[in-house]
PDB file of C-alpha atoms and ligand atoms in Angstrom:
ATOM      1  CA  MET A   1     138.651 -40.384-114.074  1.00  0.00           C
ATOM      2  CA  SER A   2     142.064 -39.122-113.003  1.00  0.00           C
ATOM      3  CA  THR A   3     144.735 -38.750-115.671  1.00  0.00           C
ATOM      4  CA  ARG A   4     147.540 -38.593-113.124  1.00  0.00           C
ATOM      5  CA  ARG A   5     150.291 -41.213-113.363  1.00  0.00           C
ATOM      6  CA  VAL A   6     149.983 -43.741-110.549  1.00  0.00           C
ATOM      7  CA  ALA A   7     152.617 -44.725-107.992  1.00  0.00           C
ATOM      8  CA  VAL A   8     152.534 -47.282-105.187  1.00  0.00           C
ATOM      9  CA  VAL A   9     154.727 -46.793-102.127  1.00  0.00           C
ATOM     10  CA  THR A  10     154.902 -49.613 -99.590  1.00  0.00           C
ATOM     11  CA  GLY A  11     155.799 -48.740 -96.011  1.00  0.00           C
ATOM     12  CA  ALA A  12     154.220 -45.324 -96.538  1.00  0.00           C
ATOM     13  CA  SER A  13     153.147 -44.898 -92.910  1.00  0.00           C
ATOM     14  CA  SER A  14     156.453 -43.434 -91.718  1.00  0.00           C
ATOM     15  CA  GLY A  15     159.985 -42.352 -92.557  1.00  0.00           C
ATOM     16  CA  ILE A  16     161.277 -42.736 -96.096  1.00  0.00           C
ATOM     17  CA  GLY A  17     158.005 -44.172 -97.425  1.00  0.00           C
ATOM     18  CA  ALA A  18     155.853 -41.289 -96.176  1.00  0.00           C
ATOM     19  CA  ALA A  19     158.346 -38.727 -97.477  1.00  0.00           C
ATOM     20  CA  THR A  20     158.453 -40.511-100.850  1.00  0.00           C
ATOM     21  CA  ALA A  21     154.663 -40.530-101.108  1.00  0.00           C
ATOM     22  CA  ARG A  22     154.662 -36.750-100.505  1.00  0.00           C
ATOM     23  CA  ALA A  23     157.500 -36.145-102.977  1.00  0.00           C
ATOM     24  CA  LEU A  24     155.886 -38.197-105.751  1.00  0.00           C
ATOM     25  CA  ALA A  25     152.533 -36.482-105.154  1.00  0.00           C
ATOM     26  CA  ALA A  26     154.295 -33.136-105.500  1.00  0.00           C
ATOM     27  CA  GLN A  27     155.474 -34.335-108.934  1.00  0.00           C
ATOM     28  CA  GLY A  28     151.868 -34.986-109.936  1.00  0.00           C
ATOM     29  CA  PHE A  29     151.528 -38.701-109.179  1.00  0.00           C
ATOM     30  CA  ARG A  30     148.399 -40.212-107.681  1.00  0.00           C
ATOM     31  CA  VAL A  31     150.054 -42.153-104.867  1.00  0.00           C
ATOM     32  CA  VAL A  32     148.708 -45.356-103.388  1.00  0.00           C
ATOM     33  CA  CYS A  33     150.009 -45.410 -99.811  1.00  0.00           C
ATOM     34  CA  ALA A  34     150.391 -48.950 -98.461  1.00  0.00           C
ATOM     35  CA  ALA A  35     151.321 -50.059 -94.926  1.00  0.00           C
ATOM     36  CA  ARG A  36     149.799 -51.864 -91.972  1.00  0.00           C
ATOM     37  CA  ARG A  37     148.912 -48.809 -89.861  1.00  0.00           C
ATOM     38  CA  THR A  38     145.758 -47.544 -91.522  1.00  0.00           C
ATOM     39  CA  ASP A  39     145.303 -44.390 -89.425  1.00  0.00           C
ATOM     40  CA  ARG A  40     148.647 -43.047 -90.621  1.00  0.00           C
ATOM     41  CA  ILE A  41     148.224 -43.861 -94.298  1.00  0.00           C
ATOM     42  CA  GLU A  42     144.663 -42.530 -94.340  1.00  0.00           C
ATOM     43  CA  GLN A  43     145.876 -39.226 -92.955  1.00  0.00           C
ATOM     44  CA  LEU A  44     148.703 -39.098 -95.491  1.00  0.00           C
ATOM     45  CA  ALA A  45     146.467 -40.031 -98.415  1.00  0.00           C
ATOM     46  CA  ALA A  46     144.036 -37.267 -97.460  1.00  0.00           C
ATOM     47  CA  GLU A  47     146.916 -34.779 -97.312  1.00  0.00           C
ATOM     48  CA  ILE A  48     148.269 -35.644-100.780  1.00  0.00           C
ATOM     49  CA  ASP A  49     145.001 -36.575-102.485  1.00  0.00           C
ATOM     50  CA  GLY A  50     146.103 -40.191-102.812  1.00  0.00           C
ATOM     51  CA  LEU A  51     144.675 -43.541-101.784  1.00  0.00           C
ATOM     52  CA  ALA A  52     145.346 -45.482 -98.586  1.00  0.00           C
ATOM     53  CA  VAL A  53     145.418 -49.279 -98.791  1.00  0.00           C
ATOM     54  CA  ALA A  54     146.079 -51.348 -95.694  1.00  0.00           C
ATOM     55  CA  CYS A  55     148.679 -53.915 -96.689  1.00  0.00           C
ATOM     56  CA  ASP A  56     150.993 -56.312 -94.927  1.00  0.00           C
ATOM     57  CA  VAL A  57     153.633 -57.312 -97.476  1.00  0.00           C
ATOM     58  CA  THR A  58     154.232 -60.577 -95.625  1.00  0.00           C
ATOM     59  CA  ASP A  59     150.652 -61.690 -96.288  1.00  0.00           C
ATOM     60  CA  ALA A  60     149.720 -62.912 -99.780  1.00  0.00           C
ATOM     61  CA  GLU A  61     146.009 -62.135 -99.408  1.00  0.00           C
ATOM     62  CA  SER A  62     146.754 -58.627 -98.201  1.00  0.00           C
ATOM     63  CA  VAL A  63     149.059 -58.033-101.179  1.00  0.00           C
ATOM     64  CA  ALA A  64     146.368 -59.334-103.545  1.00  0.00           C
ATOM     65  CA  GLY A  65     144.063 -56.713-102.034  1.00  0.00           C
ATOM     66  CA  LEU A  66     146.640 -54.029-102.811  1.00  0.00           C
ATOM     67  CA  ALA A  67     146.828 -55.166-106.431  1.00  0.00           C
ATOM     68  CA  GLY A  68     143.035 -55.074-106.653  1.00  0.00           C
ATOM     69  CA  ALA A  69     142.933 -51.525-105.313  1.00  0.00           C
ATOM     70  CA  VAL A  70     145.636 -50.361-107.744  1.00  0.00           C
ATOM     71  CA  GLY A  71     143.798 -51.608-110.825  1.00  0.00           C
ATOM     72  CA  ASP A  72     145.100 -52.227-114.321  1.00  0.00           C
ATOM     73  CA  ILE A  73     147.750 -49.534-114.768  1.00  0.00           C
ATOM     74  CA  LEU A  74     150.694 -48.630-112.573  1.00  0.00           C
ATOM     75  CA  HIS A  75     153.638 -46.388-113.500  1.00  0.00           C
ATOM     76  CA  VAL A  76     155.888 -46.456-110.418  1.00  0.00           C
ATOM     77  CA  LEU A  77     156.334 -49.048-107.684  1.00  0.00           C
ATOM     78  CA  VAL A  78     158.515 -48.218-104.689  1.00  0.00           C
ATOM     79  CA  ASN A  79     159.179 -51.340-102.624  1.00  0.00           C
ATOM     80  CA  ASN A  80     160.169 -49.544 -99.431  1.00  0.00           C
ATOM     81  CA  ALA A  81     158.535 -51.604 -96.654  1.00  0.00           C
ATOM     82  CA  GLY A  82     161.306 -53.141 -94.622  1.00  0.00           C
ATOM     83  CA  GLY A  83     163.479 -52.826 -91.630  1.00  0.00           C
ATOM     84  CA  ALA A  84     165.894 -54.363 -89.171  1.00  0.00           C
ATOM     85  CA  PHE A  85     164.865 -56.384 -86.165  1.00  0.00           C
ATOM     86  CA  GLY A  86     167.478 -56.888 -83.482  1.00  0.00           C
ATOM     87  CA  SER A  87     171.215 -56.523 -83.361  1.00  0.00           C
ATOM     88  CA  ALA A  88     173.318 -59.437 -82.189  1.00  0.00           C
ATOM     89  CA  PRO A  89     176.379 -61.437 -83.163  1.00  0.00           C
ATOM     90  CA  VAL A  90     175.661 -64.449 -85.346  1.00  0.00           C
ATOM     91  CA  GLU A  91     176.551 -66.671 -82.399  1.00  0.00           C
ATOM     92  CA  SER A  92     173.586 -65.452 -80.361  1.00  0.00           C
ATOM     93  CA  ALA A  93     171.228 -64.127 -83.051  1.00  0.00           C
ATOM     94  CA  ASP A  94     167.513 -64.877 -82.975  1.00  0.00           C
ATOM     95  CA  ALA A  95     166.347 -67.097 -85.848  1.00  0.00           C
ATOM     96  CA  GLU A  96     162.821 -65.684 -85.757  1.00  0.00           C
ATOM     97  CA  GLN A  97     164.129 -62.146 -86.179  1.00  0.00           C
ATOM     98  CA  TRP A  98     166.266 -63.236 -89.129  1.00  0.00           C
ATOM     99  CA  GLN A  99     163.264 -64.920 -90.723  1.00  0.00           C
ATOM    100  CA  ALA A 100     161.119 -61.834 -90.162  1.00  0.00           C
ATOM    101  CA  MET A 101     163.762 -59.617 -91.798  1.00  0.00           C
ATOM    102  CA  TYR A 102     164.013 -61.897 -94.816  1.00  0.00           C
ATOM    103  CA  ASP A 103     160.235 -62.060 -95.058  1.00  0.00           C
ATOM    104  CA  VAL A 104     159.691 -58.304 -95.164  1.00  0.00           C
ATOM    105  CA  ASN A 105     162.839 -57.107 -96.997  1.00  0.00           C
ATOM    106  CA  VAL A 106     163.048 -59.862 -99.608  1.00  0.00           C
ATOM    107  CA  VAL A 107     159.974 -62.103 -99.836  1.00  0.00           C
ATOM    108  CA  GLY A 108     157.617 -59.161 -99.253  1.00  0.00           C
ATOM    109  CA  LEU A 109     159.277 -57.301-102.096  1.00  0.00           C
ATOM    110  CA  MET A 110     158.842 -60.380-104.291  1.00  0.00           C
ATOM    111  CA  ARG A 111     155.152 -60.721-103.379  1.00  0.00           C
ATOM    112  CA  VAL A 112     154.338 -57.080-104.121  1.00  0.00           C
ATOM    113  CA  THR A 113     156.369 -57.146-107.333  1.00  0.00           C
ATOM    114  CA  GLN A 114     154.633 -60.304-108.570  1.00  0.00           C
ATOM    115  CA  ALA A 115     151.220 -58.852-107.814  1.00  0.00           C
ATOM    116  CA  LEU A 116     151.864 -55.523-109.518  1.00  0.00           C
ATOM    117  CA  LEU A 117     154.012 -56.518-112.523  1.00  0.00           C
ATOM    118  CA  PRO A 118     151.020 -56.886-114.875  1.00  0.00           C
ATOM    119  CA  ALA A 119     149.901 -53.319-114.118  1.00  0.00           C
ATOM    120  CA  LEU A 120     153.460 -51.995-114.453  1.00  0.00           C
ATOM    121  CA  ARG A 121     153.796 -53.732-117.826  1.00  0.00           C
ATOM    122  CA  ALA A 122     150.443 -52.380-118.986  1.00  0.00           C
ATOM    123  CA  SER A 123     151.534 -48.779-118.354  1.00  0.00           C
ATOM    124  CA  GLY A 124     153.971 -48.942-121.261  1.00  0.00           C
ATOM    125  CA  ASP A 125     156.608 -47.045-119.257  1.00  0.00           C
ATOM    126  CA  ALA A 126     157.125 -48.113-115.664  1.00  0.00           C
ATOM    127  CA  VAL A 127     159.780 -47.739-112.992  1.00  0.00           C
ATOM    128  CA  LEU A 128     160.257 -50.255-110.192  1.00  0.00           C
ATOM    129  CA  ILE A 129     162.426 -48.988-107.340  1.00  0.00           C
ATOM    130  CA  ASN A 130     163.547 -51.195-104.488  1.00  0.00           C
ATOM    131  CA  VAL A 131     164.822 -49.527-101.327  1.00  0.00           C
ATOM    132  CA  GLY A 132     167.995 -51.353-100.394  1.00  0.00           C
ATOM    133  CA  SER A 133     170.732 -50.142 -98.099  1.00  0.00           C
ATOM    134  CA  THR A 134     174.463 -49.734 -97.718  1.00  0.00           C
ATOM    135  CA  ALA A 135     173.869 -52.766 -95.463  1.00  0.00           C
ATOM    136  CA  GLY A 136     173.369 -54.573 -98.779  1.00  0.00           C
ATOM    137  CA  ARG A 137     176.950 -53.760 -99.723  1.00  0.00           C
ATOM    138  CA  ASN A 138     178.898 -54.147 -96.496  1.00  0.00           C
ATOM    139  CA  ALA A 139     179.112 -56.309 -93.416  1.00  0.00           C
ATOM    140  CA  TYR A 140     179.149 -54.970 -89.892  1.00  0.00           C
ATOM    141  CA  GLU A 141     179.337 -56.684 -86.516  1.00  0.00           C
ATOM    142  CA  THR A 142     175.938 -57.605 -84.981  1.00  0.00           C
ATOM    143  CA  GLY A 143     174.187 -56.790 -88.254  1.00  0.00           C
ATOM    144  CA  ALA A 144     174.315 -60.051 -90.215  1.00  0.00           C
ATOM    145  CA  GLY A 145     170.566 -60.729 -90.224  1.00  0.00           C
ATOM    146  CA  TYR A 146     169.818 -57.313 -91.723  1.00  0.00           C
ATOM    147  CA  THR A 147     172.857 -57.141 -94.012  1.00  0.00           C
ATOM    148  CA  ALA A 148     172.018 -60.594 -95.377  1.00  0.00           C
ATOM    149  CA  ALA A 149     168.443 -59.506 -96.079  1.00  0.00           C
ATOM    150  CA  LYS A 150     169.488 -56.246 -97.761  1.00  0.00           C
ATOM    151  CA  HIS A 151     172.088 -58.084 -99.865  1.00  0.00           C
ATOM    152  CA  GLY A 152     169.030 -60.109-100.910  1.00  0.00           C
ATOM    153  CA  THR A 153     167.168 -56.935-101.888  1.00  0.00           C
ATOM    154  CA  LYS A 154     170.096 -55.930-104.084  1.00  0.00           C
ATOM    155  CA  VAL A 155     170.419 -59.287-105.822  1.00  0.00           C
ATOM    156  CA  VAL A 156     166.679 -59.601-106.449  1.00  0.00           C
ATOM    157  CA  THR A 157     166.805 -56.141-108.049  1.00  0.00           C
ATOM    158  CA  GLN A 158     169.688 -57.174-110.300  1.00  0.00           C
ATOM    159  CA  THR A 159     167.893 -60.396-111.252  1.00  0.00           C
ATOM    160  CA  LEU A 160     164.661 -58.590-112.101  1.00  0.00           C
ATOM    161  CA  ARG A 161     166.562 -56.215-114.396  1.00  0.00           C
ATOM    162  CA  LEU A 162     167.910 -59.214-116.303  1.00  0.00           C
ATOM    163  CA  GLU A 163     164.554 -60.971-116.434  1.00  0.00           C
ATOM    164  CA  LEU A 164     162.617 -57.912-117.593  1.00  0.00           C
ATOM    165  CA  VAL A 165     165.036 -56.612-120.213  1.00  0.00           C
ATOM    166  CA  GLY A 166     163.167 -55.682-123.388  1.00  0.00           C
ATOM    167  CA  GLU A 167     160.034 -54.806-121.452  1.00  0.00           C
ATOM    168  CA  PRO A 168     158.922 -51.238-120.704  1.00  0.00           C
ATOM    169  CA  ILE A 169     159.899 -51.546-117.038  1.00  0.00           C
ATOM    170  CA  ARG A 170     162.985 -49.968-115.552  1.00  0.00           C
ATOM    171  CA  VAL A 171     164.420 -51.596-112.436  1.00  0.00           C
ATOM    172  CA  SER A 172     166.398 -49.634-109.856  1.00  0.00           C
ATOM    173  CA  GLU A 173     167.710 -49.821-106.333  1.00  0.00           C
ATOM    174  CA  VAL A 174     168.121 -46.811-104.070  1.00  0.00           C
ATOM    175  CA  ALA A 175     170.485 -47.739-101.258  1.00  0.00           C
ATOM    176  CA  PRO A 176     170.759 -45.271 -98.380  1.00  0.00           C
ATOM    177  CA  GLY A 177     173.363 -45.159 -95.642  1.00  0.00           C
ATOM    178  CA  MET A 178     172.495 -43.586 -92.297  1.00  0.00           C
ATOM    179  CA  VAL A 179     169.053 -41.967 -92.387  1.00  0.00           C
ATOM    180  CA  HIS A 180     167.659 -40.443 -89.208  1.00  0.00           C
ATOM    181  CA  THR A 181     164.053 -41.573 -89.399  1.00  0.00           C
ATOM    182  CA  GLU A 182     161.924 -41.663 -86.256  1.00  0.00           C
ATOM    183  CA  GLU A 183     161.237 -45.374 -86.205  1.00  0.00           C
ATOM    184  CA  PHE A 184     163.920 -47.383 -88.007  1.00  0.00           C
ATOM    185  CA  SER A 185     166.337 -47.745 -85.071  1.00  0.00           C
ATOM    186  CA  LEU A 186     163.523 -47.773 -82.531  1.00  0.00           C
ATOM    187  CA  VAL A 187     162.058 -50.823 -84.303  1.00  0.00           C
ATOM    188  CA  ARG A 188     165.497 -52.425 -84.552  1.00  0.00           C
ATOM    189  CA  PHE A 189     166.092 -52.088 -80.800  1.00  0.00           C
ATOM    190  CA  GLY A 190     162.584 -53.182 -79.800  1.00  0.00           C
ATOM    191  CA  GLY A 191     161.467 -49.699 -78.643  1.00  0.00           C
ATOM    192  CA  ASP A 192     164.624 -48.813 -76.659  1.00  0.00           C
ATOM    193  CA  GLN A 193     164.851 -45.057 -77.351  1.00  0.00           C
ATOM    194  CA  ALA A 194     168.295 -44.645 -75.741  1.00  0.00           C
ATOM    195  CA  LYS A 195     169.826 -47.309 -77.980  1.00  0.00           C
ATOM    196  CA  ALA A 196     168.074 -45.831 -81.010  1.00  0.00           C
ATOM    197  CA  ASP A 197     169.339 -42.329 -80.226  1.00  0.00           C
ATOM    198  CA  ALA A 198     172.912 -43.614 -79.805  1.00  0.00           C
ATOM    199  CA  VAL A 199     172.991 -44.617 -83.482  1.00  0.00           C
ATOM    200  CA  TYR A 200     172.801 -40.958 -84.552  1.00  0.00           C
ATOM    201  CA  ALA A 201     174.559 -39.422 -81.512  1.00  0.00           C
ATOM    202  CA  GLY A 202     176.918 -36.607 -82.485  1.00  0.00           C
ATOM    203  CA  VAL A 203     176.467 -37.115 -86.226  1.00  0.00           C
ATOM    204  CA  PRO A 204     176.227 -33.509 -87.415  1.00  0.00           C
ATOM    205  CA  ASP A 205     173.826 -34.126 -90.270  1.00  0.00           C
ATOM    206  CA  PRO A 206     172.552 -37.618 -90.975  1.00  0.00           C
ATOM    207  CA  LEU A 207     170.325 -37.997 -94.014  1.00  0.00           C
ATOM    208  CA  MET A 208     166.656 -37.260 -93.433  1.00  0.00           C
ATOM    209  CA  ALA A 209     163.762 -39.177 -95.008  1.00  0.00           C
ATOM    210  CA  GLU A 210     163.203 -36.273 -97.424  1.00  0.00           C
ATOM    211  CA  ASP A 211     166.741 -36.634 -98.828  1.00  0.00           C
ATOM    212  CA  VAL A 212     166.098 -40.247 -99.784  1.00  0.00           C
ATOM    213  CA  ALA A 213     162.621 -39.402-101.088  1.00  0.00           C
ATOM    214  CA  ASP A 214     164.232 -36.801-103.321  1.00  0.00           C
ATOM    215  CA  ALA A 215     166.630 -39.423-104.714  1.00  0.00           C
ATOM    216  CA  ILE A 216     163.813 -41.922-105.289  1.00  0.00           C
ATOM    217  CA  THR A 217     161.724 -39.280-107.039  1.00  0.00           C
ATOM    218  CA  TRP A 218     164.668 -38.340-109.246  1.00  0.00           C
ATOM    219  CA  VAL A 219     165.115 -41.991-110.258  1.00  0.00           C
ATOM    220  CA  ALA A 220     161.378 -42.263-110.962  1.00  0.00           C
ATOM    221  CA  THR A 221     161.248 -39.194-113.180  1.00  0.00           C
ATOM    222  CA  ARG A 222     164.139 -39.782-115.630  1.00  0.00           C
ATOM    223  CA  PRO A 223     163.269 -40.125-119.324  1.00  0.00           C
ATOM    224  CA  ALA A 224     161.906 -43.541-120.345  1.00  0.00           C
ATOM    225  CA  HIS A 225     165.196 -44.783-121.823  1.00  0.00           C
ATOM    226  CA  VAL A 226     167.264 -43.954-118.715  1.00  0.00           C
ATOM    227  CA  ASN A 227     167.609 -46.726-116.124  1.00  0.00           C
ATOM    228  CA  ILE A 228     169.388 -45.738-112.919  1.00  0.00           C
ATOM    229  CA  ASP A 229     170.611 -49.196-111.899  1.00  0.00           C
ATOM    230  CA  GLU A 230     171.585 -48.244-108.380  1.00  0.00           C
ATOM    231  CA  LEU A 231     171.962 -45.091-106.388  1.00  0.00           C
ATOM    232  CA  VAL A 232     173.930 -45.176-103.124  1.00  0.00           C
ATOM    233  CA  ILE A 233     173.242 -42.155-100.935  1.00  0.00           C
ATOM    234  CA  LYS A 234     174.991 -41.368 -97.651  1.00  0.00           C
ATOM    235  CA  PRO A 235     175.350 -38.307 -95.445  1.00  0.00           C
ATOM    236  CA  ARG A 236     178.583 -36.346 -95.846  1.00  0.00           C
ATOM    237  CA  ALA A 237     179.499 -37.451 -92.325  1.00  0.00           C
ATOM    238  CA  GLN A 238     179.470 -41.140 -93.322  1.00  0.00           C
ATOM    239  CA  ALA A 239     182.469 -42.066 -95.449  1.00  0.00           C
ATOM    240  CA  ALA A 240     181.863 -45.795 -95.006  1.00  0.00           C
ATOM    241  CA  GLN A 241     179.632 -48.068 -92.924  1.00  0.00           C
ATOM    242  CA  HIS A 242     182.070 -47.893 -89.988  1.00  0.00           C
ATOM    243  CA  LYS A 243     183.588 -44.487 -90.671  1.00  0.00           C
ATOM    244  CA  VAL A 244     181.162 -41.926 -89.314  1.00  0.00           C
ATOM    245  CA  HIS A 245     182.185 -38.430 -88.250  1.00  0.00           C
ATOM    246  CA  ARG A 246     180.752 -37.566 -84.790  1.00  0.00           C
ATOM    247  CA  VAL A 247     181.229 -34.336 -82.838  1.00  0.00           C
TER     248      VAL A 247
HETATM  249  N1  NAP B 301     166.716 -45.476 -91.714  1.00  0.00           N
HETATM  250  C1  NAP B 301     167.823 -45.932 -92.255  1.00  0.00           C
HETATM  251  O1  NAP B 301     168.941 -45.657 -91.768  1.00  0.00           O
HETATM  252  C2  NAP B 301     167.769 -46.791 -93.489  1.00  0.00           C
HETATM  253  C3  NAP B 301     168.969 -46.953 -94.205  1.00  0.00           C
HETATM  254  C4  NAP B 301     168.960 -47.737 -95.361  1.00  0.00           C
HETATM  255  C5  NAP B 301     167.805 -48.361 -95.761  1.00  0.00           C
HETATM  256  N2  NAP B 301     166.650 -48.198 -95.047  1.00  0.00           N
HETATM  257  C6  NAP B 301     165.456 -48.892 -95.547  1.00  0.00           C
HETATM  258  O2  NAP B 301     164.495 -47.916 -95.905  1.00  0.00           O
HETATM  259  C7  NAP B 301     163.177 -48.463 -95.760  1.00  0.00           C
HETATM  260  C8  NAP B 301     162.352 -47.530 -94.900  1.00  0.00           C
HETATM  261  O3  NAP B 301     163.001 -47.350 -93.671  1.00  0.00           O
HETATM  262  P1  NAP B 301     162.675 -46.140 -92.676  1.00  0.00           P
HETATM  263  O4  NAP B 301     163.969 -45.633 -92.147  1.00  0.00           O
HETATM  264  O5  NAP B 301     161.727 -45.204 -93.302  1.00  0.00           O
HETATM  265  O6  NAP B 301     162.023 -46.978 -91.476  1.00  0.00           O
HETATM  266  P2  NAP B 301     160.581 -46.914 -90.775  1.00  0.00           P
HETATM  267  O7  NAP B 301     160.219 -45.507 -90.464  1.00  0.00           O
HETATM  268  O8  NAP B 301     160.657 -47.921 -89.673  1.00  0.00           O
HETATM  269  O9  NAP B 301     159.592 -47.411 -91.916  1.00  0.00           O
HETATM  270  C9  NAP B 301     159.354 -48.748 -92.239  1.00  0.00           C
HETATM  271  C10 NAP B 301     158.045 -48.816 -92.985  1.00  0.00           C
HETATM  272  O10 NAP B 301     157.834 -50.144 -93.414  1.00  0.00           O
HETATM  273  C11 NAP B 301     156.512 -50.505 -93.080  1.00  0.00           C
HETATM  274  N3  NAP B 301     156.429 -51.947 -92.867  1.00  0.00           N
HETATM  275  C12 NAP B 301     157.151 -52.706 -92.016  1.00  0.00           C
HETATM  276  N4  NAP B 301     156.749 -53.986 -92.083  1.00  0.00           N
HETATM  277  C13 NAP B 301     155.749 -54.016 -93.013  1.00  0.00           C
HETATM  278  C14 NAP B 301     154.921 -55.040 -93.524  1.00  0.00           C
HETATM  279  N5  NAP B 301     155.013 -56.314 -93.099  1.00  0.00           N
HETATM  280  N6  NAP B 301     153.994 -54.726 -94.464  1.00  0.00           N
HETATM  281  C15 NAP B 301     153.869 -53.445 -94.899  1.00  0.00           C
HETATM  282  N7  NAP B 301     154.628 -52.441 -94.453  1.00  0.00           N
HETATM  283  C16 NAP B 301     155.554 -52.723 -93.520  1.00  0.00           C
HETATM  284  C17 NAP B 301     156.174 -49.718 -91.821  1.00  0.00           C
HETATM  285  O11 NAP B 301     154.763 -49.496 -91.754  1.00  0.00           O
HETATM  286  P3  NAP B 301     153.707 -50.272 -90.812  1.00  0.00           P
HETATM  287  O12 NAP B 301     154.438 -50.584 -89.529  1.00  0.00           O
HETATM  288  O13 NAP B 301     152.609 -49.283 -90.664  1.00  0.00           O
HETATM  289  O14 NAP B 301     153.318 -51.467 -91.612  1.00  0.00           O
HETATM  290  C18 NAP B 301     156.869 -48.408 -92.122  1.00  0.00           C
HETATM  291  O15 NAP B 301     156.031 -47.561 -92.867  1.00  0.00           O
HETATM  292  C19 NAP B 301     163.361 -49.864 -95.183  1.00  0.00           C
HETATM  293  O16 NAP B 301     163.342 -50.801 -96.232  1.00  0.00           O
HETATM  294  C20 NAP B 301     164.763 -49.792 -94.555  1.00  0.00           C
HETATM  295  O17 NAP B 301     165.350 -51.065 -94.476  1.00  0.00           O
HETATM  296  C21 NAP B 301     166.604 -47.410 -93.927  1.00  0.00           C
END
């Protein structure tokens, strides 16, 4: 039986999640890679000697399957599955897209956390990291559905820290600003590559998935008594949500 510490990363099939799975594996963790696209997570798990578990965080049965595959002991949980769907003023926003964003970024996080808390507790020293966003700290035009959901991620994180105080579980949020991942903006704009590219146009150096993975891994590997409550990480070119240097 493996003696490696165990980590679960949701949304491990692309972007920040995949990079985090690789970074944690490089630190010696046995990483359980969870997402809906099985081909991608199976390939990743083979590469890092981890385990692929097909999981839709919006489906209770699927999340129960993840918990079953993880087993009795878990050291690190990275609730990363999430995203933005659509971009529209409140006046013309799509209610289904708002519901879908709340379901994956907030309720999904709650489902996975509920299912895995017993194993985190049983480890005797666990770290739970939720991937929030600077969208959970600011408002921007046409972004209310996503910013509302990511404010939810932040507040659930803060609540969990209060509820779990005294237990051997640290609770953190890593909140990135602009990260140039392949799919995030493509998903947001329903596959419109030109609109997705425009988000990063002229930005000299946006963050890459590996930068955020590095931050998450740092949070996950502090000594047991050190809780990083929240870590906001932005590219140098982004001074604020609206203030982005472009060349
Ligand atoms: N990119 C940015 O600028 C940025 C900035 C701040 C915060 N974030 C946050 O960082 C996280 C990762 O974003 P990213 O940039 O890496 O985007 P991404 O490449 O689109 O990754 C999203 C991941 O979430 C998974 N996912 C989506 N719905 C899911 C569901 N119902 N069940 C399980 N997995 C699901 C996707 O996998 P499957 O489709 O295979 O299920 C994918 O692996 C998200 O929470 C996002 O909100 C991103």
